[in-house]
């Protein structure tokens, strides 16, 4: 009797203190790792942003330290003689218009793909998916001809339309993922009430996928803001050029003014960084839900 | 729904809001109150003689406004080609001379024949015949070269002085200079921008030219000569030897042209092979070291005569569909064929085509030296500076890759010359190589 | 009489039901296409139609500007397959894709897991990881070009930590250039993967974790037996998108090495661009583009098939 009870002793466990120490060690290790990765992400950009405030002498003598003293000359030069003020406006117009167009078109398409059964649905989905594999530089020549036929060359419309046309499949699928998560009970109820499809979409479904719409808006803004090849080909007049082109123009062949170039980088990335700072939380939620179900 | 309508309205509104500079405006308006579109690439941050001159002409011609769109070697291919292909494009542009897109434009009838202006305005007296033939197709002149470019060995005079070095005139002397520099701690006696490749092709090209001479290169380009002949082989082997002996430094492929010139200005690299095109920018970039830069002609690799070298820089073209051809020709006339303009261009560091009276002009010292070196050897003949001006585009690409291969040690001289010959034969079959043509008859 | 009438009625009832179903289906289809119309019209006009023109172009020799072009059938494709530079570009492209996707997916997953367990500063870390993602590709190219210079940040850092013997011209060495560019591309993309994976992790049902802990599983076991399988659909999506993007990489290579040195970083997109624009051979360039598309599609399909197979 006594022998039996003694053999059922519980397995040895580390003391509470050791467990706490081990967990804290793991936590510290975790944060070290995260900080290293964060440094990897941040340092190159910090370097660029700091260089924007250095004059030519400092770029040579103090390439990796803080600007001492910081100068605004580069930013000024980029903004005025670099014509970045002009390019900035063009970029804003193009991006804002593209976003406005996309947040209307993508949810409409996404909803159709998600909540409706119709003939040819598989074909449409397949066709849209294949579109993701088409490299833009390959179709730029035929696209140019189309734009010319429509008399849209050198207009913002040519770039906006192309952005929306190319991005529509991708963003439609993101919206589709959002719509798929909504319970079908909602629309069944609405349909029974005699609600028209459009009304249903506009008043009921769309507000429920607001995070998705925000995601689409942010991503479309980002993509149109940074895009280089489309303005390069379609907008060859100085007064409609965009910021990335301005940057490209600064990369001369024989000499590089690193300070000026860095100022350009700062101006180019400033708006998108600010946007993502503000909408970070919503964006993260939106993107996550969109791709988890994707 | 309201949002969609709004977007549609916005799109339509934007379609109309091109504020003047569009390419259509040049065609519908009567020649008199119009806009002359010019695509011109200039190095950012450089004081540019040409843009100043254009502004001058613009003021003197009130009924036409010149609108310059900054282009450049980066931007031209994807922008210019679709535009011209669709019948659009600027009224004038500055582009590359040679086969490839420029020749394609000419062959497709998209470039205006400038022969009438060439004859009537007396341009034929200014542009030497050898130069005119390069921009002539089927007896018609299609482009105006904006400058003459020459190359040579650029060196730092103070370093030579310090080490008691003389300017070499034979290859052996040149090698002596190099070894002396190495002994005195200069890791990279001859700076080569391997990463960008094109600067190195100029050195290899120059070595080729010194071996085969003007007749040899003419035979290869227009006759039945090959790129694998002895002269080319020997020159390529000697180029590979330079690399093998470490005279290009420990890592030539790591250098971009910008980095290399920076080191040259700093005195880390005592010599480099480059051309007059670097001079306009060098005045600002080299700062106080600018006056210390000298240049001498590359000695012959076969101990033969040293030749002068010259190639046209960029070509200025007029759109065949432009309604402002006369105005464009007038601008060209002003820019490149009037003494005042040519003097101004020269002062800016670029050598315009045709006779220049150097005595009246305050030239940068290094440019003076470069020109005098060319003059010194001109009687021996002139060879091209840029191979790419006379060969189809594919050849230059092969040459660049091959040159990098030699620097990396993965390509042998034989392989390089053979690959160029193979590419050359393919292009020749396809009819892409230049024909020896004569200057237009007036 | 009555019995035939009922049978006739029954048939008509079926017919009527089917007709109603068809009518509803047709109506639904119409409405669906009405919703899809804006997207589809733009897509067809500005993407599909040019793509078909691209297919057509690949059977011709054309310099891009001439009003005439010569029909050459499959010659462009024959030339393509015979060109050693094409195969080198393809090989480089595959290596690049593998490096890039492997980095983004692995580092993304590990970082996301770490972030999930971090209680403080999560949002801040996310923002920092995402900063490179919002940069334009020309910015990424420029910044990393500086870093990789012989006197750039990377070599400086290496010297400072005693790894001076490793320094080199990263973009000038044919052996390291491609990997160096892959790292730069990864830098600009992995933040996106982190964010997506993190959200995926946070969406995993907690009860699964609790059950695993009760079973006495340690961190690694939890990761491989709970987290990873649950994330499979997310990983697939990220993997596919990364792969498709990586195959089409152009900007960053063009802005740094142009495909050099010695074609060490030549990929299909740069190969195509050079043939089309620099050498004015648009028919051939179109053939390359078509081949690139087929390769990407094939790779995507293979990935999906493998994923399906693994599910079982």
JSON list of C-alpha atoms in Angstrom, two decimals, chain B residues 75-273:
[
{"chain": "B", "resi": 75, "resn": "UNK", "atom": "CA", "xyz": [13.99, 59.21, -69.95]},
{"chain": "B", "resi": 76, "resn": "UNK", "atom": "CA", "xyz": [14.23, 59.23, -73.69]},
{"chain": "B", "resi": 77, "resn": "UNK", "atom": "CA", "xyz": [13.67, 55.58, -74.63]},
{"chain": "B", "resi": 78, "resn": "UNK", "atom": "CA", "xyz": [10.38, 54.91, -72.88]},
{"chain": "B", "resi": 79, "resn": "UNK", "atom": "CA", "xyz": [9.00, 58.37, -73.56]},
{"chain": "B", "resi": 80, "resn": "UNK", "atom": "CA", "xyz": [10.20, 59.29, -77.01]},
{"chain": "B", "resi": 81, "resn": "UNK", "atom": "CA", "xyz": [9.60, 56.00, -78.71]},
{"chain": "B", "resi": 82, "resn": "UNK", "atom": "CA", "xyz": [5.90, 55.58, -77.93]},
{"chain": "B", "resi": 83, "resn": "UNK", "atom": "CA", "xyz": [5.35, 59.23, -78.72]},
{"chain": "B", "resi": 84, "resn": "UNK", "atom": "CA", "xyz": [6.94, 59.13, -82.14]},
{"chain": "B", "resi": 85, "resn": "UNK", "atom": "CA", "xyz": [5.49, 55.75, -82.84]},
{"chain": "B", "resi": 86, "resn": "UNK", "atom": "CA", "xyz": [2.03, 57.20, -82.44]},
{"chain": "B", "resi": 87, "resn": "UNK", "atom": "CA", "xyz": [2.79, 60.26, -84.53]},
{"chain": "B", "resi": 88, "resn": "UNK", "atom": "CA", "xyz": [3.10, 62.52, -81.53]},
{"chain": "B", "resi": 89, "resn": "UNK", "atom": "CA", "xyz": [6.21, 63.70, -79.79]},
{"chain": "B", "resi": 90, "resn": "UNK", "atom": "CA", "xyz": [8.08, 66.96, -79.46]},
{"chain": "B", "resi": 91, "resn": "UNK", "atom": "CA", "xyz": [8.91, 69.31, -82.30]},
{"chain": "B", "resi": 92, "resn": "UNK", "atom": "CA", "xyz": [12.60, 68.92, -81.60]},
{"chain": "B", "resi": 93, "resn": "UNK", "atom": "CA", "xyz": [14.64, 66.64, -79.45]},
{"chain": "B", "resi": 94, "resn": "UNK", "atom": "CA", "xyz": [18.22, 65.86, -78.57]},
{"chain": "B", "resi": 95, "resn": "UNK", "atom": "CA", "xyz": [18.99, 62.19, -78.81]},
{"chain": "B", "resi": 96, "resn": "UNK", "atom": "CA", "xyz": [21.64, 59.65, -79.52]},
{"chain": "B", "resi": 97, "resn": "UNK", "atom": "CA", "xyz": [23.34, 59.41, -82.87]},
{"chain": "B", "resi": 98, "resn": "UNK", "atom": "CA", "xyz": [23.68, 55.98, -84.30]},
{"chain": "B", "resi": 99, "resn": "UNK", "atom": "CA", "xyz": [21.72, 52.89, -84.98]},
{"chain": "B", "resi": 100, "resn": "UNK", "atom": "CA", "xyz": [19.01, 51.72, -82.73]},
{"chain": "B", "resi": 101, "resn": "UNK", "atom": "CA", "xyz": [16.02, 53.90, -81.96]},
{"chain": "B", "resi": 102, "resn": "UNK", "atom": "CA", "xyz": [17.40, 57.02, -83.67]},
{"chain": "B", "resi": 103, "resn": "UNK", "atom": "CA", "xyz": [17.94, 55.20, -86.93]},
{"chain": "B", "resi": 104, "resn": "UNK", "atom": "CA", "xyz": [14.58, 53.51, -86.56]},
{"chain": "B", "resi": 105, "resn": "UNK", "atom": "CA", "xyz": [12.93, 56.90, -86.31]},
{"chain": "B", "resi": 106, "resn": "UNK", "atom": "CA", "xyz": [14.72, 58.04, -89.47]},
{"chain": "B", "resi": 107, "resn": "UNK", "atom": "CA", "xyz": [13.86, 54.91, -91.39]},
{"chain": "B", "resi": 108, "resn": "UNK", "atom": "CA", "xyz": [10.23, 55.23, -90.43]},
{"chain": "B", "resi": 109, "resn": "UNK", "atom": "CA", "xyz": [10.03, 58.74, -91.80]},
{"chain": "B", "resi": 110, "resn": "UNK", "atom": "CA", "xyz": [9.45, 60.38, -88.44]},
{"chain": "B", "resi": 111, "resn": "UNK", "atom": "CA", "xyz": [12.45, 62.67, -88.61]},
{"chain": "B", "resi": 112, "resn": "UNK", "atom": "CA", "xyz": [12.50, 65.71, -90.79]},
{"chain": "B", "resi": 113, "resn": "UNK", "atom": "CA", "xyz": [14.97, 65.90, -93.65]},
{"chain": "B", "resi": 114, "resn": "UNK", "atom": "CA", "xyz": [17.20, 68.86, -92.85]},
{"chain": "B", "resi": 115, "resn": "UNK", "atom": "CA", "xyz": [19.14, 68.84, -96.12]},
{"chain": "B", "resi": 116, "resn": "UNK", "atom": "CA", "xyz": [17.41, 71.97, -97.51]},
{"chain": "B", "resi": 117, "resn": "UNK", "atom": "CA", "xyz": [18.46, 73.94, -94.44]},
{"chain": "B", "resi": 118, "resn": "UNK", "atom": "CA", "xyz": [21.88, 72.32, -94.55]},
{"chain": "B", "resi": 119, "resn": "UNK", "atom": "CA", "xyz": [22.41, 73.68, -98.02]},
{"chain": "B", "resi": 120, "resn": "UNK", "atom": "CA", "xyz": [20.57, 76.98, -97.84]},
{"chain": "B", "resi": 121, "resn": "UNK", "atom": "CA", "xyz": [21.92, 78.13, -94.50]},
{"chain": "B", "resi": 122, "resn": "UNK", "atom": "CA", "xyz": [25.49, 77.19, -95.23]},
{"chain": "B", "resi": 123, "resn": "UNK", "atom": "CA", "xyz": [25.65, 74.49, -92.62]},
{"chain": "B", "resi": 124, "resn": "UNK", "atom": "CA", "xyz": [27.55, 72.42, -95.13]},
{"chain": "B", "resi": 125, "resn": "UNK", "atom": "CA", "xyz": [30.47, 74.76, -94.76]},
{"chain": "B", "resi": 126, "resn": "UNK", "atom": "CA", "xyz": [30.56, 74.33, -91.02]},
{"chain": "B", "resi": 127, "resn": "UNK", "atom": "CA", "xyz": [30.01, 70.63, -90.56]},
{"chain": "B", "resi": 128, "resn": "UNK", "atom": "CA", "xyz": [32.97, 68.64, -91.82]},
{"chain": "B", "resi": 129, "resn": "UNK", "atom": "CA", "xyz": [32.07, 65.98, -94.33]},
{"chain": "B", "resi": 130, "resn": "UNK", "atom": "CA", "xyz": [33.21, 63.05, -92.19]},
{"chain": "B", "resi": 131, "resn": "UNK", "atom": "CA", "xyz": [30.80, 64.21, -89.51]},
{"chain": "B", "resi": 132, "resn": "UNK", "atom": "CA", "xyz": [27.99, 64.90, -91.94]},
{"chain": "B", "resi": 133, "resn": "UNK", "atom": "CA", "xyz": [28.13, 61.36, -93.26]},
{"chain": "B", "resi": 134, "resn": "UNK", "atom": "CA", "xyz": [27.40, 59.98, -89.81]},
{"chain": "B", "resi": 135, "resn": "UNK", "atom": "CA", "xyz": [24.10, 61.81, -89.63]},
{"chain": "B", "resi": 136, "resn": "UNK", "atom": "CA", "xyz": [23.21, 61.21, -93.26]},
{"chain": "B", "resi": 137, "resn": "UNK", "atom": "CA", "xyz": [20.94, 58.46, -94.50]},
{"chain": "B", "resi": 138, "resn": "UNK", "atom": "CA", "xyz": [20.35, 57.91, -98.19]},
{"chain": "B", "resi": 139, "resn": "UNK", "atom": "CA", "xyz": [22.00, 61.18, -99.06]},
{"chain": "B", "resi": 140, "resn": "UNK", "atom": "CA", "xyz": [19.79, 63.20, -96.71]},
{"chain": "B", "resi": 141, "resn": "UNK", "atom": "CA", "xyz": [20.84, 64.92, -93.53]},
{"chain": "B", "resi": 142, "resn": "UNK", "atom": "CA", "xyz": [18.61, 64.13, -90.58]},
{"chain": "B", "resi": 143, "resn": "UNK", "atom": "CA", "xyz": [20.41, 65.28, -87.48]},
{"chain": "B", "resi": 144, "resn": "UNK", "atom": "CA", "xyz": [22.65, 68.08, -86.28]},
{"chain": "B", "resi": 145, "resn": "UNK", "atom": "CA", "xyz": [25.49, 67.01, -84.00]},
{"chain": "B", "resi": 146, "resn": "UNK", "atom": "CA", "xyz": [25.67, 69.32, -81.02]},
{"chain": "B", "resi": 147, "resn": "UNK", "atom": "CA", "xyz": [29.29, 68.77, -80.19]},
{"chain": "B", "resi": 148, "resn": "UNK", "atom": "CA", "xyz": [32.47, 66.97, -80.96]},
{"chain": "B", "resi": 149, "resn": "UNK", "atom": "CA", "xyz": [33.65, 64.68, -78.24]},
{"chain": "B", "resi": 150, "resn": "UNK", "atom": "CA", "xyz": [37.17, 63.47, -77.79]},
{"chain": "B", "resi": 151, "resn": "UNK", "atom": "CA", "xyz": [38.75, 61.31, -75.17]},
{"chain": "B", "resi": 152, "resn": "UNK", "atom": "CA", "xyz": [42.15, 61.02, -73.63]},
{"chain": "B", "resi": 153, "resn": "UNK", "atom": "CA", "xyz": [43.99, 60.13, -70.47]},
{"chain": "B", "resi": 154, "resn": "UNK", "atom": "CA", "xyz": [43.05, 62.66, -67.81]},
{"chain": "B", "resi": 155, "resn": "UNK", "atom": "CA", "xyz": [45.65, 62.98, -65.09]},
{"chain": "B", "resi": 156, "resn": "UNK", "atom": "CA", "xyz": [46.51, 64.98, -61.98]},
{"chain": "B", "resi": 157, "resn": "UNK", "atom": "CA", "xyz": [49.41, 67.25, -62.77]},
{"chain": "B", "resi": 158, "resn": "UNK", "atom": "CA", "xyz": [50.47, 67.73, -59.18]},
{"chain": "B", "resi": 159, "resn": "UNK", "atom": "CA", "xyz": [50.91, 64.00, -58.64]},
{"chain": "B", "resi": 160, "resn": "UNK", "atom": "CA", "xyz": [53.03, 63.71, -61.77]},
{"chain": "B", "resi": 161, "resn": "UNK", "atom": "CA", "xyz": [55.09, 66.67, -60.64]},
{"chain": "B", "resi": 162, "resn": "UNK", "atom": "CA", "xyz": [55.54, 65.21, -57.21]},
{"chain": "B", "resi": 163, "resn": "UNK", "atom": "CA", "xyz": [56.85, 61.95, -58.61]},
{"chain": "B", "resi": 164, "resn": "UNK", "atom": "CA", "xyz": [58.83, 63.58, -61.40]},
{"chain": "B", "resi": 165, "resn": "UNK", "atom": "CA", "xyz": [56.75, 61.94, -64.10]},
{"chain": "B", "resi": 166, "resn": "UNK", "atom": "CA", "xyz": [56.64, 63.10, -67.70]},
{"chain": "B", "resi": 167, "resn": "UNK", "atom": "CA", "xyz": [53.68, 62.76, -70.02]},
{"chain": "B", "resi": 168, "resn": "UNK", "atom": "CA", "xyz": [54.22, 59.42, -71.85]},
{"chain": "B", "resi": 169, "resn": "UNK", "atom": "CA", "xyz": [54.16, 59.24, -75.63]},
{"chain": "B", "resi": 170, "resn": "UNK", "atom": "CA", "xyz": [54.87, 55.55, -76.09]},
{"chain": "B", "resi": 171, "resn": "UNK", "atom": "CA", "xyz": [53.20, 52.55, -74.51]},
{"chain": "B", "resi": 172, "resn": "UNK", "atom": "CA", "xyz": [56.37, 51.57, -72.65]},
{"chain": "B", "resi": 173, "resn": "UNK", "atom": "CA", "xyz": [56.63, 55.03, -71.18]},
{"chain": "B", "resi": 174, "resn": "UNK", "atom": "CA", "xyz": [53.00, 54.78, -70.21]},
{"chain": "B", "resi": 175, "resn": "UNK", "atom": "CA", "xyz": [53.61, 51.50, -68.42]},
{"chain": "B", "resi": 176, "resn": "UNK", "atom": "CA", "xyz": [56.57, 53.04, -66.64]},
{"chain": "B", "resi": 177, "resn": "UNK", "atom": "CA", "xyz": [54.37, 55.85, -65.39]},
{"chain": "B", "resi": 178, "resn": "UNK", "atom": "CA", "xyz": [51.83, 53.32, -64.18]},
{"chain": "B", "resi": 179, "resn": "UNK", "atom": "CA", "xyz": [54.38, 51.19, -62.32]},
{"chain": "B", "resi": 180, "resn": "UNK", "atom": "CA", "xyz": [55.90, 54.25, -60.70]},
{"chain": "B", "resi": 181, "resn": "UNK", "atom": "CA", "xyz": [52.49, 55.29, -59.46]},
{"chain": "B", "resi": 182, "resn": "UNK", "atom": "CA", "xyz": [51.86, 51.84, -58.08]},
{"chain": "B", "resi": 183, "resn": "UNK", "atom": "CA", "xyz": [55.22, 51.81, -56.30]},
{"chain": "B", "resi": 184, "resn": "UNK", "atom": "CA", "xyz": [54.34, 55.08, -54.67]},
{"chain": "B", "resi": 185, "resn": "UNK", "atom": "CA", "xyz": [51.20, 53.76, -53.14]},
{"chain": "B", "resi": 186, "resn": "UNK", "atom": "CA", "xyz": [48.55, 54.54, -55.73]},
{"chain": "B", "resi": 187, "resn": "UNK", "atom": "CA", "xyz": [46.43, 51.42, -55.71]},
{"chain": "B", "resi": 188, "resn": "UNK", "atom": "CA", "xyz": [44.47, 52.44, -58.74]},
{"chain": "B", "resi": 189, "resn": "UNK", "atom": "CA", "xyz": [46.74, 54.13, -61.25]},
{"chain": "B", "resi": 190, "resn": "UNK", "atom": "CA", "xyz": [44.11, 54.03, -63.99]},
{"chain": "B", "resi": 191, "resn": "UNK", "atom": "CA", "xyz": [40.62, 54.62, -62.66]},
{"chain": "B", "resi": 192, "resn": "UNK", "atom": "CA", "xyz": [37.96, 52.62, -64.48]},
{"chain": "B", "resi": 193, "resn": "UNK", "atom": "CA", "xyz": [34.26, 52.81, -63.71]},
{"chain": "B", "resi": 194, "resn": "UNK", "atom": "CA", "xyz": [33.50, 49.13, -64.19]},
{"chain": "B", "resi": 195, "resn": "UNK", "atom": "CA", "xyz": [30.05, 49.17, -62.71]},
{"chain": "B", "resi": 196, "resn": "UNK", "atom": "CA", "xyz": [28.75, 51.63, -65.28]},
{"chain": "B", "resi": 197, "resn": "UNK", "atom": "CA", "xyz": [30.63, 49.86, -68.05]},
{"chain": "B", "resi": 198, "resn": "UNK", "atom": "CA", "xyz": [30.33, 52.54, -70.73]},
{"chain": "B", "resi": 199, "resn": "UNK", "atom": "CA", "xyz": [33.38, 54.53, -69.54]},
{"chain": "B", "resi": 200, "resn": "UNK", "atom": "CA", "xyz": [35.51, 51.42, -69.82]},
{"chain": "B", "resi": 201, "resn": "UNK", "atom": "CA", "xyz": [34.34, 50.72, -73.37]},
{"chain": "B", "resi": 202, "resn": "UNK", "atom": "CA", "xyz": [35.83, 54.07, -74.31]},
{"chain": "B", "resi": 203, "resn": "UNK", "atom": "CA", "xyz": [39.24, 52.95, -73.15]},
{"chain": "B", "resi": 204, "resn": "UNK", "atom": "CA", "xyz": [39.00, 49.60, -74.87]},
{"chain": "B", "resi": 205, "resn": "UNK", "atom": "CA", "xyz": [37.71, 51.30, -77.98]},
{"chain": "B", "resi": 206, "resn": "UNK", "atom": "CA", "xyz": [40.62, 53.73, -77.93]},
{"chain": "B", "resi": 207, "resn": "UNK", "atom": "CA", "xyz": [43.06, 50.85, -77.65]},
{"chain": "B", "resi": 208, "resn": "UNK", "atom": "CA", "xyz": [41.40, 49.14, -80.58]},
{"chain": "B", "resi": 209, "resn": "UNK", "atom": "CA", "xyz": [41.61, 52.28, -82.66]},
{"chain": "B", "resi": 210, "resn": "UNK", "atom": "CA", "xyz": [45.26, 52.76, -81.91]},
{"chain": "B", "resi": 211, "resn": "UNK", "atom": "CA", "xyz": [45.91, 49.23, -83.16]},
{"chain": "B", "resi": 212, "resn": "UNK", "atom": "CA", "xyz": [43.84, 49.17, -86.35]},
{"chain": "B", "resi": 213, "resn": "UNK", "atom": "CA", "xyz": [43.87, 52.87, -87.26]},
{"chain": "B", "resi": 214, "resn": "UNK", "atom": "CA", "xyz": [41.30, 54.80, -89.28]},
{"chain": "B", "resi": 215, "resn": "UNK", "atom": "CA", "xyz": [41.58, 52.48, -92.26]},
{"chain": "B", "resi": 216, "resn": "UNK", "atom": "CA", "xyz": [41.19, 49.40, -90.14]},
{"chain": "B", "resi": 217, "resn": "UNK", "atom": "CA", "xyz": [38.05, 50.58, -88.40]},
{"chain": "B", "resi": 218, "resn": "UNK", "atom": "CA", "xyz": [36.56, 51.76, -91.65]},
{"chain": "B", "resi": 219, "resn": "UNK", "atom": "CA", "xyz": [37.15, 48.36, -93.16]},
{"chain": "B", "resi": 220, "resn": "UNK", "atom": "CA", "xyz": [35.46, 46.66, -90.25]},
{"chain": "B", "resi": 221, "resn": "UNK", "atom": "CA", "xyz": [32.49, 49.00, -90.08]},
{"chain": "B", "resi": 222, "resn": "UNK", "atom": "CA", "xyz": [31.78, 49.39, -93.76]},
{"chain": "B", "resi": 223, "resn": "UNK", "atom": "CA", "xyz": [33.79, 46.72, -95.50]},
{"chain": "B", "resi": 224, "resn": "UNK", "atom": "CA", "xyz": [34.47, 43.10, -94.88]},
{"chain": "B", "resi": 225, "resn": "UNK", "atom": "CA", "xyz": [36.81, 43.47, -91.92]},
{"chain": "B", "resi": 226, "resn": "UNK", "atom": "CA", "xyz": [36.07, 41.54, -88.75]},
{"chain": "B", "resi": 227, "resn": "UNK", "atom": "CA", "xyz": [36.31, 42.31, -85.06]},
{"chain": "B", "resi": 228, "resn": "UNK", "atom": "CA", "xyz": [38.50, 39.30, -84.55]},
{"chain": "B", "resi": 229, "resn": "UNK", "atom": "CA", "xyz": [41.40, 40.53, -86.63]},
{"chain": "B", "resi": 230, "resn": "UNK", "atom": "CA", "xyz": [44.89, 40.83, -85.17]},
{"chain": "B", "resi": 231, "resn": "UNK", "atom": "CA", "xyz": [44.67, 44.48, -84.24]},
{"chain": "B", "resi": 232, "resn": "UNK", "atom": "CA", "xyz": [41.53, 44.01, -82.16]},
{"chain": "B", "resi": 233, "resn": "UNK", "atom": "CA", "xyz": [42.83, 40.84, -80.58]},
{"chain": "B", "resi": 234, "resn": "UNK", "atom": "CA", "xyz": [46.11, 42.36, -79.60]},
{"chain": "B", "resi": 235, "resn": "UNK", "atom": "CA", "xyz": [44.54, 45.49, -78.18]},
{"chain": "B", "resi": 236, "resn": "UNK", "atom": "CA", "xyz": [42.02, 43.45, -76.19]},
{"chain": "B", "resi": 237, "resn": "UNK", "atom": "CA", "xyz": [44.79, 41.24, -74.85]},
{"chain": "B", "resi": 238, "resn": "UNK", "atom": "CA", "xyz": [46.72, 44.28, -73.70]},
{"chain": "B", "resi": 239, "resn": "UNK", "atom": "CA", "xyz": [43.60, 45.62, -72.05]},
{"chain": "B", "resi": 240, "resn": "UNK", "atom": "CA", "xyz": [43.20, 42.32, -70.23]},
{"chain": "B", "resi": 241, "resn": "UNK", "atom": "CA", "xyz": [46.86, 42.55, -69.21]},
{"chain": "B", "resi": 242, "resn": "UNK", "atom": "CA", "xyz": [46.24, 45.93, -67.63]},
{"chain": "B", "resi": 243, "resn": "UNK", "atom": "CA", "xyz": [43.56, 44.30, -65.55]},
{"chain": "B", "resi": 244, "resn": "UNK", "atom": "CA", "xyz": [45.73, 41.28, -64.85]},
{"chain": "B", "resi": 245, "resn": "UNK", "atom": "CA", "xyz": [48.53, 43.48, -63.54]},
{"chain": "B", "resi": 246, "resn": "UNK", "atom": "CA", "xyz": [46.11, 45.21, -61.24]},
{"chain": "B", "resi": 247, "resn": "UNK", "atom": "CA", "xyz": [46.48, 48.59, -62.89]},
{"chain": "B", "resi": 248, "resn": "UNK", "atom": "CA", "xyz": [42.74, 49.17, -62.69]},
{"chain": "B", "resi": 249, "resn": "UNK", "atom": "CA", "xyz": [42.83, 48.87, -58.97]},
{"chain": "B", "resi": 250, "resn": "UNK", "atom": "CA", "xyz": [41.60, 46.10, -56.67]},
{"chain": "B", "resi": 251, "resn": "UNK", "atom": "CA", "xyz": [37.94, 46.34, -57.63]},
{"chain": "B", "resi": 252, "resn": "UNK", "atom": "CA", "xyz": [37.22, 48.18, -60.85]},
{"chain": "B", "resi": 253, "resn": "UNK", "atom": "CA", "xyz": [33.75, 46.71, -61.03]},
{"chain": "B", "resi": 254, "resn": "UNK", "atom": "CA", "xyz": [32.80, 48.34, -57.78]},
{"chain": "B", "resi": 255, "resn": "UNK", "atom": "CA", "xyz": [33.19, 51.85, -59.14]},
{"chain": "B", "resi": 256, "resn": "UNK", "atom": "CA", "xyz": [30.42, 53.86, -60.69]},
{"chain": "B", "resi": 257, "resn": "UNK", "atom": "CA", "xyz": [31.44, 56.72, -62.91]},
{"chain": "B", "resi": 258, "resn": "UNK", "atom": "CA", "xyz": [30.43, 59.17, -60.24]},
{"chain": "B", "resi": 259, "resn": "UNK", "atom": "CA", "xyz": [32.48, 57.46, -57.57]},
{"chain": "B", "resi": 260, "resn": "UNK", "atom": "CA", "xyz": [35.45, 57.17, -59.84]},
{"chain": "B", "resi": 261, "resn": "UNK", "atom": "CA", "xyz": [35.49, 60.82, -60.89]},
{"chain": "B", "resi": 262, "resn": "UNK", "atom": "CA", "xyz": [35.05, 61.79, -57.25]},
{"chain": "B", "resi": 263, "resn": "UNK", "atom": "CA", "xyz": [38.17, 59.84, -56.38]},
{"chain": "B", "resi": 264, "resn": "UNK", "atom": "CA", "xyz": [39.95, 61.38, -59.32]},
{"chain": "B", "resi": 265, "resn": "UNK", "atom": "CA", "xyz": [39.12, 64.85, -58.09]},
{"chain": "B", "resi": 266, "resn": "UNK", "atom": "CA", "xyz": [40.24, 63.88, -54.60]},
{"chain": "B", "resi": 267, "resn": "UNK", "atom": "CA", "xyz": [43.58, 62.69, -55.82]},
{"chain": "B", "resi": 268, "resn": "UNK", "atom": "CA", "xyz": [43.05, 59.08, -54.83]},
{"chain": "B", "resi": 269, "resn": "UNK", "atom": "CA", "xyz": [43.09, 58.03, -58.46]},
{"chain": "B", "resi": 270, "resn": "UNK", "atom": "CA", "xyz": [45.83, 59.77, -60.46]},
{"chain": "B", "resi": 271, "resn": "UNK", "atom": "CA", "xyz": [44.66, 58.93, -64.00]},
{"chain": "B", "resi": 272, "resn": "UNK", "atom": "CA", "xyz": [41.49, 57.98, -65.74]},
{"chain": "B", "resi": 273, "resn": "UNK", "atom": "CA", "xyz": [40.41, 57.60, -69.34]}
]
